[in-house]
PDB file of C-alpha atoms and ligand atoms in Angstrom:
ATOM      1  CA  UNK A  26      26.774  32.622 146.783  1.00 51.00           C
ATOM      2  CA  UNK A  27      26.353  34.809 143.632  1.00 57.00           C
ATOM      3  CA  UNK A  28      28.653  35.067 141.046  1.00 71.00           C
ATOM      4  CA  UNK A  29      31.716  37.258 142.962  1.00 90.00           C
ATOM      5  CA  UNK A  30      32.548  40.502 140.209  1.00 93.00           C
ATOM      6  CA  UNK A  31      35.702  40.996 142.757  1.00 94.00           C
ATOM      7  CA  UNK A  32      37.088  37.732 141.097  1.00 95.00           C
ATOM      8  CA  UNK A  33      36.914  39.135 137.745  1.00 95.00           C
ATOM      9  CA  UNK A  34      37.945  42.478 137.858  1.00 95.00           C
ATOM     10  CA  UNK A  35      40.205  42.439 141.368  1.00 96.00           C
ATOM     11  CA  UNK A  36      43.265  44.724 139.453  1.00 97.00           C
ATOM     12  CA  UNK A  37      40.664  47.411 138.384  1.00 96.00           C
ATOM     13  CA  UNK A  38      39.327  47.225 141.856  1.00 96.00           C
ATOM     14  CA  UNK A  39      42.306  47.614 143.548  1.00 97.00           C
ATOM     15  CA  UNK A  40      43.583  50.431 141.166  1.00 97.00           C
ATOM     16  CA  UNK A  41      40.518  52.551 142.430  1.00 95.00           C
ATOM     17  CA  UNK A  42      42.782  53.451 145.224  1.00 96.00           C
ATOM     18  CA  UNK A  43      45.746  54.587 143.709  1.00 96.00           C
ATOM     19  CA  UNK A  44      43.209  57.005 141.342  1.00 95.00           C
ATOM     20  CA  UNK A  45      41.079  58.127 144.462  1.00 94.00           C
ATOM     21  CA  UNK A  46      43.341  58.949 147.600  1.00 94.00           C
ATOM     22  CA  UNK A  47      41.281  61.603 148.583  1.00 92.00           C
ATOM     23  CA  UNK A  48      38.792  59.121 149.287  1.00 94.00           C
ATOM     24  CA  UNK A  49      40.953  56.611 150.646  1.00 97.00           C
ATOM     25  CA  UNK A  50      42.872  58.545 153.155  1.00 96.00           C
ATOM     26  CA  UNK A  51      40.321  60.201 155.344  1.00 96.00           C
ATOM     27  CA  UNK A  52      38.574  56.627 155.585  1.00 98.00           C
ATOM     28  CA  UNK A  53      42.393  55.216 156.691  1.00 98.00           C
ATOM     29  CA  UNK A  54      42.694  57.829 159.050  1.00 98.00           C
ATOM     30  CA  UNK A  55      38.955  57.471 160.571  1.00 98.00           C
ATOM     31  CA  UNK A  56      39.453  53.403 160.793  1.00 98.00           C
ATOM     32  CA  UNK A  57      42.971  54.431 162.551  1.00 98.00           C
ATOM     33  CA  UNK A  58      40.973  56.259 165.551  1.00 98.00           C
ATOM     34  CA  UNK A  59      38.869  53.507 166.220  1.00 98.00           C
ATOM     35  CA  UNK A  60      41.948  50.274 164.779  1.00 98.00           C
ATOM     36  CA  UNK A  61      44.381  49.480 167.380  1.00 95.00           C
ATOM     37  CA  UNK A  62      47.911  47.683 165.962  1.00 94.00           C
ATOM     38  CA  UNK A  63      48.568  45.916 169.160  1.00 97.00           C
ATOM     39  CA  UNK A  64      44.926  44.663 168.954  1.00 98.00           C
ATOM     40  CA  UNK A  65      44.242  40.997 167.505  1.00 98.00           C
ATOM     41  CA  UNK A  66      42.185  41.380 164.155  1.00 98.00           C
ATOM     42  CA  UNK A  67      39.921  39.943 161.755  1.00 98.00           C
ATOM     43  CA  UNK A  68      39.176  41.558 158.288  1.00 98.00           C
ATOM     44  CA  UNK A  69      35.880  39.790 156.758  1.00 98.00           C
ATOM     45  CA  UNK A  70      35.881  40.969 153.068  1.00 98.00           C
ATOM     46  CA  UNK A  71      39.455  41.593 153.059  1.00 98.00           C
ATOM     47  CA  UNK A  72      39.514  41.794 149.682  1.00 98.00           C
ATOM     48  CA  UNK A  73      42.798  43.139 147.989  1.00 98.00           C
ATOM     49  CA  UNK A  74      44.414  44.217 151.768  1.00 98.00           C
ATOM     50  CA  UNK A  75      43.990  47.990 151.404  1.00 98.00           C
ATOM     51  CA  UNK A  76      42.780  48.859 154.414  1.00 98.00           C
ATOM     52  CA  UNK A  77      44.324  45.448 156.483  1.00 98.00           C
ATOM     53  CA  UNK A  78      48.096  46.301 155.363  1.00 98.00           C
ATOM     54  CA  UNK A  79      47.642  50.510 156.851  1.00 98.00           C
ATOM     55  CA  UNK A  80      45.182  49.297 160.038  1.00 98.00           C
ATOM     56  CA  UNK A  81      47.446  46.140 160.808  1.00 98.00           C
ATOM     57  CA  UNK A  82      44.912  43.656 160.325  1.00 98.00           C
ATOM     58  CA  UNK A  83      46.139  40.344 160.969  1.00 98.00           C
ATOM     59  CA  UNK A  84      44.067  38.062 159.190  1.00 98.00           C
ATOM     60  CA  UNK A  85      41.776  38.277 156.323  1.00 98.00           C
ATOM     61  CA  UNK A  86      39.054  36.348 154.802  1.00 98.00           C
ATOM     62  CA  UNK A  87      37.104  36.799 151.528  1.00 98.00           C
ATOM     63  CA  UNK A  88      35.526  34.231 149.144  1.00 97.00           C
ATOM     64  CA  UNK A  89      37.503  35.312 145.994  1.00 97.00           C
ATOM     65  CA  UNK A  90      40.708  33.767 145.259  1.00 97.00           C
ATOM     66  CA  UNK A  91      41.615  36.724 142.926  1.00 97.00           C
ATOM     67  CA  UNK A  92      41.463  39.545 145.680  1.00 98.00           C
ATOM     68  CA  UNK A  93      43.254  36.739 148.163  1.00 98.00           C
ATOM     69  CA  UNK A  94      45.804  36.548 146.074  1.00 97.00           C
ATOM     70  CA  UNK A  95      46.824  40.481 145.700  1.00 98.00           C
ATOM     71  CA  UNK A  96      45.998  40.611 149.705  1.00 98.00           C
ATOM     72  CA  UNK A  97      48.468  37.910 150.452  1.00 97.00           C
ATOM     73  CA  UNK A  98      51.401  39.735 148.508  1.00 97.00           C
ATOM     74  CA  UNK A  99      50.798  42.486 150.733  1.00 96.00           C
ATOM     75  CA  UNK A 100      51.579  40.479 153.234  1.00 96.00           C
ATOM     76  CA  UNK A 101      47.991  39.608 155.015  1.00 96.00           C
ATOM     77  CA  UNK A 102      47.836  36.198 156.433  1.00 98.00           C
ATOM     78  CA  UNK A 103      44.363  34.998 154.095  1.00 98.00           C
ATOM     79  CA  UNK A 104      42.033  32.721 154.417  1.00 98.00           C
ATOM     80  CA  UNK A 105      39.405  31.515 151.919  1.00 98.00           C
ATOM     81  CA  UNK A 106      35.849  32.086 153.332  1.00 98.00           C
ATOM     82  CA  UNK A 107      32.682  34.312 153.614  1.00 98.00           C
ATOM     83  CA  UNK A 108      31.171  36.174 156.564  1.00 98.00           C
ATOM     84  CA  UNK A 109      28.239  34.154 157.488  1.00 98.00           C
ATOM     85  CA  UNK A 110      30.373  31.272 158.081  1.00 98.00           C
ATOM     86  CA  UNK A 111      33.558  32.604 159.965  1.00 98.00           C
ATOM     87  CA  UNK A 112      36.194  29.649 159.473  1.00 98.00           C
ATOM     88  CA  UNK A 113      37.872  30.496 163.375  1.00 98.00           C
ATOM     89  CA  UNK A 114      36.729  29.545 166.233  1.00 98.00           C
ATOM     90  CA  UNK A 115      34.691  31.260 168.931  1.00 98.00           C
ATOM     91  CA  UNK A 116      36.186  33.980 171.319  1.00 98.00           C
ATOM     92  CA  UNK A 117      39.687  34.891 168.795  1.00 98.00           C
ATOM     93  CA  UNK A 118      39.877  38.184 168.161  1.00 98.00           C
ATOM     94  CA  UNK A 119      39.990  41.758 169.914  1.00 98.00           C
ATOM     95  CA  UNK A 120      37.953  43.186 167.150  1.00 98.00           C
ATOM     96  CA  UNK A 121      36.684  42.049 163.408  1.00 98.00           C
ATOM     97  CA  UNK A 122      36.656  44.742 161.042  1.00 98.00           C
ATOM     98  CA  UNK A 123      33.780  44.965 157.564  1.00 98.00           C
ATOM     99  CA  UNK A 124      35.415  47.684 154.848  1.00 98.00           C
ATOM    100  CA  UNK A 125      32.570  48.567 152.301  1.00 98.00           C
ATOM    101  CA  UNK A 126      32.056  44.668 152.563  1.00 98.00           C
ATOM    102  CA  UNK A 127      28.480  44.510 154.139  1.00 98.00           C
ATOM    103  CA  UNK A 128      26.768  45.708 150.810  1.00 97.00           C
ATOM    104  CA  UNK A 129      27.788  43.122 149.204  1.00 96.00           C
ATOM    105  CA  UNK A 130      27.101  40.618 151.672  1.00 97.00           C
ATOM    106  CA  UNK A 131      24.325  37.991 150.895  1.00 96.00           C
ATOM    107  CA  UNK A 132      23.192  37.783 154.360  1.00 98.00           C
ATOM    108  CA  UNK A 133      24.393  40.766 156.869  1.00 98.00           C
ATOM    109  CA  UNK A 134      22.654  39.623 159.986  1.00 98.00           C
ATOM    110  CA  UNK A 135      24.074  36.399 159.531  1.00 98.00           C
ATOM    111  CA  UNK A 136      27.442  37.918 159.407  1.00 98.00           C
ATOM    112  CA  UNK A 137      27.294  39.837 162.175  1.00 98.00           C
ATOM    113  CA  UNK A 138      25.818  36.875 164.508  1.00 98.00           C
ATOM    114  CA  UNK A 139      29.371  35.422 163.510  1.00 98.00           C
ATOM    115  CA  UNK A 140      31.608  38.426 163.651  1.00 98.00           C
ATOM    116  CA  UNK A 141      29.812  38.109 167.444  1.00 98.00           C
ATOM    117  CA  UNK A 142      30.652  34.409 167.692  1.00 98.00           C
ATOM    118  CA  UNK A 143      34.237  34.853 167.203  1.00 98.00           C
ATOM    119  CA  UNK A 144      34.832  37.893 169.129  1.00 98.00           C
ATOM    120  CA  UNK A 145      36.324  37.701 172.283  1.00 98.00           C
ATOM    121  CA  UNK A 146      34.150  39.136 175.348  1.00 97.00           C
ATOM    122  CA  UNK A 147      34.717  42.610 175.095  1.00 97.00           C
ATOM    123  CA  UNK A 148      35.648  42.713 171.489  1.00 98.00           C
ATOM    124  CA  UNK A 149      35.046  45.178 169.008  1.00 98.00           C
ATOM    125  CA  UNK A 150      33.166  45.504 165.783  1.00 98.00           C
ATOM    126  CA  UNK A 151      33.900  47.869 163.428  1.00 98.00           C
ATOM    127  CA  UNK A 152      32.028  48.312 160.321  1.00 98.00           C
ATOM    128  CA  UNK A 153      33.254  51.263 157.904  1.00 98.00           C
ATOM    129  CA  UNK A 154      30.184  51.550 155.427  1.00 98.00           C
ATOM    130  CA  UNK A 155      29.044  53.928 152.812  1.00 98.00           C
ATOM    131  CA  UNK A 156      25.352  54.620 154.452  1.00 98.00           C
ATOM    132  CA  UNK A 157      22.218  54.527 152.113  1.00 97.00           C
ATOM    133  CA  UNK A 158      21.085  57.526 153.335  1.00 96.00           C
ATOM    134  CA  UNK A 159      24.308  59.921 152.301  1.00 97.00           C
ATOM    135  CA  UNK A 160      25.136  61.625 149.550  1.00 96.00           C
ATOM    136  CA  UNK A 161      27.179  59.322 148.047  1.00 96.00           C
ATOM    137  CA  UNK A 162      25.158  56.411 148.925  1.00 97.00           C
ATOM    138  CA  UNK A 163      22.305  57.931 146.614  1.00 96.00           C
ATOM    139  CA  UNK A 164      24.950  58.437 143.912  1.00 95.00           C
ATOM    140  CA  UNK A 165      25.662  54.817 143.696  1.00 94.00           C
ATOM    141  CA  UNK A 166      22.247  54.281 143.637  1.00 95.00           C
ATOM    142  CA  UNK A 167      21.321  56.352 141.092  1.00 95.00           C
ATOM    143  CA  UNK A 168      24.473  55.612 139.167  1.00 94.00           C
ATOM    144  CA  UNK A 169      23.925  51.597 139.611  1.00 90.00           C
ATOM    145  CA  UNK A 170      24.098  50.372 135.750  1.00 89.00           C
ATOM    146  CA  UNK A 171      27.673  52.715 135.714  1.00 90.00           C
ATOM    147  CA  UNK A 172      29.651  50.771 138.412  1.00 91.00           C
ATOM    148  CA  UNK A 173      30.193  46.763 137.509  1.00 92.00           C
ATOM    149  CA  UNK A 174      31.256  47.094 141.177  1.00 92.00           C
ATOM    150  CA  UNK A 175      28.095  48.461 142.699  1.00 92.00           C
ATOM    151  CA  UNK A 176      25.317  47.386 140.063  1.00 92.00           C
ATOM    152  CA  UNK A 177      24.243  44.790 142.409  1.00 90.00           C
ATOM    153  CA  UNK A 178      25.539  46.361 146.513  1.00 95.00           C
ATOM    154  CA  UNK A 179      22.617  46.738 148.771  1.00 97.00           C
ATOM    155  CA  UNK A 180      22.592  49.931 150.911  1.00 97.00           C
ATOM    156  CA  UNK A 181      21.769  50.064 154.407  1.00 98.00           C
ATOM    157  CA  UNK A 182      20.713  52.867 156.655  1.00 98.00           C
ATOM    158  CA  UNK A 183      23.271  53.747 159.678  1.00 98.00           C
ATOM    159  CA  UNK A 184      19.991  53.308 162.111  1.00 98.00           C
ATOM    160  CA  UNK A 185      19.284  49.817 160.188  1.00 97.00           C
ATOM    161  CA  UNK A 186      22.440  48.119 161.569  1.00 98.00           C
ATOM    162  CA  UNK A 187      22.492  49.947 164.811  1.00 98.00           C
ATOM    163  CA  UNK A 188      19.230  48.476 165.735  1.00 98.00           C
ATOM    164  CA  UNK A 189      19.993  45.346 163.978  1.00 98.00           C
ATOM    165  CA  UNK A 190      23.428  45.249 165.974  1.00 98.00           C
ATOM    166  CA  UNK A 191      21.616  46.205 169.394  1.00 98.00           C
ATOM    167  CA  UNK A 192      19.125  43.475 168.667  1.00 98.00           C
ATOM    168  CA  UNK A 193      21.855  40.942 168.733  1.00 98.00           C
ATOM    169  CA  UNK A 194      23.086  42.475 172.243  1.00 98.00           C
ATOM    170  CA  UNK A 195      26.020  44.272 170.952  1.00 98.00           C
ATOM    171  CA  UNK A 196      26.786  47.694 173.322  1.00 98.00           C
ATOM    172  CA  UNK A 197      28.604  50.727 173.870  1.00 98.00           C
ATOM    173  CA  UNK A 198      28.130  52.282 170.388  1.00 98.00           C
ATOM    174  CA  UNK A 199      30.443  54.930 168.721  1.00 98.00           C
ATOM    175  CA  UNK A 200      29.938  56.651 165.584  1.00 98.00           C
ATOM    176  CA  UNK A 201      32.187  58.667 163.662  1.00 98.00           C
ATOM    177  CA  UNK A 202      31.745  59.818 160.052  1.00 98.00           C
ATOM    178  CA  UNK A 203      34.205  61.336 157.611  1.00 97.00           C
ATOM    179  CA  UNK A 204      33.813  62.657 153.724  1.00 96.00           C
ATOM    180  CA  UNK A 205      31.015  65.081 155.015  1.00 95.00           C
ATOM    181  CA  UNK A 206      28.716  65.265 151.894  1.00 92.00           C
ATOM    182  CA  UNK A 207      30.996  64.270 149.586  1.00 90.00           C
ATOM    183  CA  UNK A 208      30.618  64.081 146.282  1.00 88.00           C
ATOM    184  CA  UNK A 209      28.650  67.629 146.481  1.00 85.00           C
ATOM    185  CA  UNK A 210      31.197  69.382 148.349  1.00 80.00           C
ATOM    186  CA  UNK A 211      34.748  68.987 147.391  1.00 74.00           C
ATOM    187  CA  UNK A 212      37.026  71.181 149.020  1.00 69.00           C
ATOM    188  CA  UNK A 213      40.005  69.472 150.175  1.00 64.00           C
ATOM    189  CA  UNK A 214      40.592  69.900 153.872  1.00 72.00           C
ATOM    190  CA  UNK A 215      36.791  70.239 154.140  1.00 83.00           C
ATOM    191  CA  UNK A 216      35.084  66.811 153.484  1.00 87.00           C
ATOM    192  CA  UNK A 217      37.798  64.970 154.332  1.00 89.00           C
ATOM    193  CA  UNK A 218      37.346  65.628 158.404  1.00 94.00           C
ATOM    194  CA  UNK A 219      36.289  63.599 161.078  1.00 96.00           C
ATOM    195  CA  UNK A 220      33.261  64.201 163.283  1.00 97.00           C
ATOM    196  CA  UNK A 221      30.825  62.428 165.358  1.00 98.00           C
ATOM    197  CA  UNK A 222      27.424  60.884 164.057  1.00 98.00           C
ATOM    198  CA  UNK A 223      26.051  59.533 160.624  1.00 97.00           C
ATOM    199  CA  UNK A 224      24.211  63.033 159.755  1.00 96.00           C
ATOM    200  CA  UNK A 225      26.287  63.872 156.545  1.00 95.00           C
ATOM    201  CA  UNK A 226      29.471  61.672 156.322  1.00 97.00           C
ATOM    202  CA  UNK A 227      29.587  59.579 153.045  1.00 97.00           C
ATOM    203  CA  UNK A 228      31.482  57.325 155.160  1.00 98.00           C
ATOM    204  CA  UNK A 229      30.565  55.921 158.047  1.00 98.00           C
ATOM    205  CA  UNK A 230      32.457  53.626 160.765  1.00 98.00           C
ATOM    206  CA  UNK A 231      30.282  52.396 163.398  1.00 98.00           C
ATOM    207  CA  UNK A 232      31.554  50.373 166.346  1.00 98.00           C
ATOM    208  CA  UNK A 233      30.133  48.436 169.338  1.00 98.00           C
ATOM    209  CA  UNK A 234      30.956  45.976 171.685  1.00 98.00           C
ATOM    210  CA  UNK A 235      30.571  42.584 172.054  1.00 98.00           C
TER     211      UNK A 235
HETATM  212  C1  SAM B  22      34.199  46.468 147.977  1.00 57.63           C
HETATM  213  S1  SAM B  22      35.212  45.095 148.314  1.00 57.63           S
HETATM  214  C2  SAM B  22      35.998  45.634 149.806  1.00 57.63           C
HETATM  215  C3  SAM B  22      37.338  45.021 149.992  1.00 57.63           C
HETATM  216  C4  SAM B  22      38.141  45.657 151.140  1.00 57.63           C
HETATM  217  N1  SAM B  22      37.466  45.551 152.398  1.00 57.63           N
HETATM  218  C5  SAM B  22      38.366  47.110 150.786  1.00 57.63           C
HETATM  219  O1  SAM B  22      37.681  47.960 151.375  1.00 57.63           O
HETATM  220  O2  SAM B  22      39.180  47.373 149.902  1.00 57.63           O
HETATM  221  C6  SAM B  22      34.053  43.905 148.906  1.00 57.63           C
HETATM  222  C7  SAM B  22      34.694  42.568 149.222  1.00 57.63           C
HETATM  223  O3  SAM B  22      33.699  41.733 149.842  1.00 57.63           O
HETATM  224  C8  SAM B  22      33.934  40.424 149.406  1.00 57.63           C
HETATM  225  N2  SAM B  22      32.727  39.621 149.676  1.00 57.63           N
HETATM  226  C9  SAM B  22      31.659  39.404 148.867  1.00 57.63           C
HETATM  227  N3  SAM B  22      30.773  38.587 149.482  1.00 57.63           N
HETATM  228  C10 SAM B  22      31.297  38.291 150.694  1.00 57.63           C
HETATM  229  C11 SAM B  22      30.867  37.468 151.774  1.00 57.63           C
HETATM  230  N4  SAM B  22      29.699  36.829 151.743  1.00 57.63           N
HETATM  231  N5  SAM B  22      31.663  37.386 152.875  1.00 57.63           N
HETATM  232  C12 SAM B  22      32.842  38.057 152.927  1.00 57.63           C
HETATM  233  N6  SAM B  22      33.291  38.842 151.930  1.00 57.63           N
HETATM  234  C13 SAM B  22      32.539  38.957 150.828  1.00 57.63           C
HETATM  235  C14 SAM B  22      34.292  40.576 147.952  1.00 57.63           C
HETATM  236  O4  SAM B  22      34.938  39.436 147.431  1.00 57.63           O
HETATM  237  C15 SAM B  22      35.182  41.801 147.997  1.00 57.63           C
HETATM  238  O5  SAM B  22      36.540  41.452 148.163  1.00 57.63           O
END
C-alpha cells in the first residue's frame, strides 16, 4: 500500500473535529438514522474512532498504527488491517460501516467484495462519503495541493458505487444526504439537515443490503 499520511499526521487529523463540529455533527446524526447500537459492527478505516465511539461501533480496522492507537484509547476494540483483506471471517457482522475511508482506498471494489464476504445475510453496508460530484467534493479537488490529507483521495460519484455495489448483488438501497451544498451555503440550521438522495448533500451515506 502507499505511504499512509494518517500515520504521520493522526493528532492534526483528529483535531479537525474538535475545530469543525458543524461538520461533524450533522454527519453523526445522519450515520445515527441509518447505525443501530444493538447491531454487531465493523468500522473499515476506523481511523482515530470518531465516528465508532458516537455510532457504537464495535470493532475497527485500519492499516496505521498511529490512528489505532488514539482509536483504542477511546475505547474501540482495533485491529491492524486494510479493507481489501478483511482479517474476520465470513458471515460476522450486522453491518460494516466506510467513514470518508473509500477515497483513500487503493482498491474500492475490492473492499466492498469483502465488506460483502463478512457480512452476515441480511447485513448492512453503510458507506458515509463526500461524493465527487458535490460542492465540497469539487472543493477538495480544486483545493488538492492545500490538504496533505486529500492531495492524493480519489472521488467517486454517488451513481459510481451504486452501480458498482448493485453489480456485486447488494439490494434494497437507501440514500440520505446531509450538509446540503455546503461550503456555499452556510447558514446554520440550513445545511446541516437531513434529506433523501445525493442531489446536493456534501455528505452522503448510502446503504444496501447484503
Ligand atoms: C479520512 S480517514 C477516516 C477515518 C475515520 N473513518 C473518520 O471518519 O474519522 C481515512 C482512514 O482510512 C485509512 N485507510 C487508508 N487506506 C486504507 C485501506 N486500504 N483500508 C482501510 N483503511 C484505510 C487511513 O489510515 C485513515 O485512518
Amino acid at each position: 500500500m502507499k505511504n499512509n499520511i494518517f500515520s504521520d499526521y493522526p493528532l492534526e487529523y483528529d483535531r479537525w473535529y474538535d475545530d469543525n463540529k458543524n461538520v461533524y455533527w450533522p454527519e453523526i446524526i445522519t450515520l445515527k438514522r441509518v447505525v443501530k447500537k444493538e447491531e454487531f459492527g465493523l468500522e473499515v478505516g476506523v481511523g482515530t474512532g470518531r465516528f465508532a465511539i458516537p455510532l457504537g461501533v464495535d470493532i475497527g480496522i485500519d492499516p496505521s498504527f498511529e490512528m489505532l492507537q488514539i482509536a483504542q484509547t477511546r475505547g474501540i476494540e482495533v485491529v491492524k488491517g486494510v479493507g481489501e483483506d478483511i482479517p474476520f471471517k465470513c458471515d460476522t457482522f450486522d453491518y460494516v460501516l466506510f467513514v470518508t475511508t473509500v477515497c483513500f482506498l487503493d482498491n474500492p471494489v475490492s473492499a466492498f467484495k469483502e465488506a460483502k464476504r463478512v457480512l452476515k445475510k441480511g447485513g448492512k453496508l453503510v458507506i458515509g462519503m463526500i461524493p465527487k460530484e458535490s460542492v465540497l467534493g469539487k472543493y477538495h479537488m480544486r483545493n488538492r495541493e492545500k490538504s496533505r490529507f486529500f492531495r492524493n483521495a480519489v472521488f467517486y460519484n454517488t451513481e459510481e458505487i451504486v452501480r458498482e455495489l448493485k453489480h456485486m448483488g447488494f439490494n434494497k438501497f437507501k440514500i440520505l444526504q446531509t450538509l446540503i451544498n455546503y461550503p456555499d451555503e452556510k447558514q446554520y440550521g440550513k445545511y446541516s439537515k437531513i434529506q433523501k438522495g445525493y442531489d446536493r448533500g456534501s455528505f452522503v451515506v448510502i446503504t444496501a443490503k447484503k
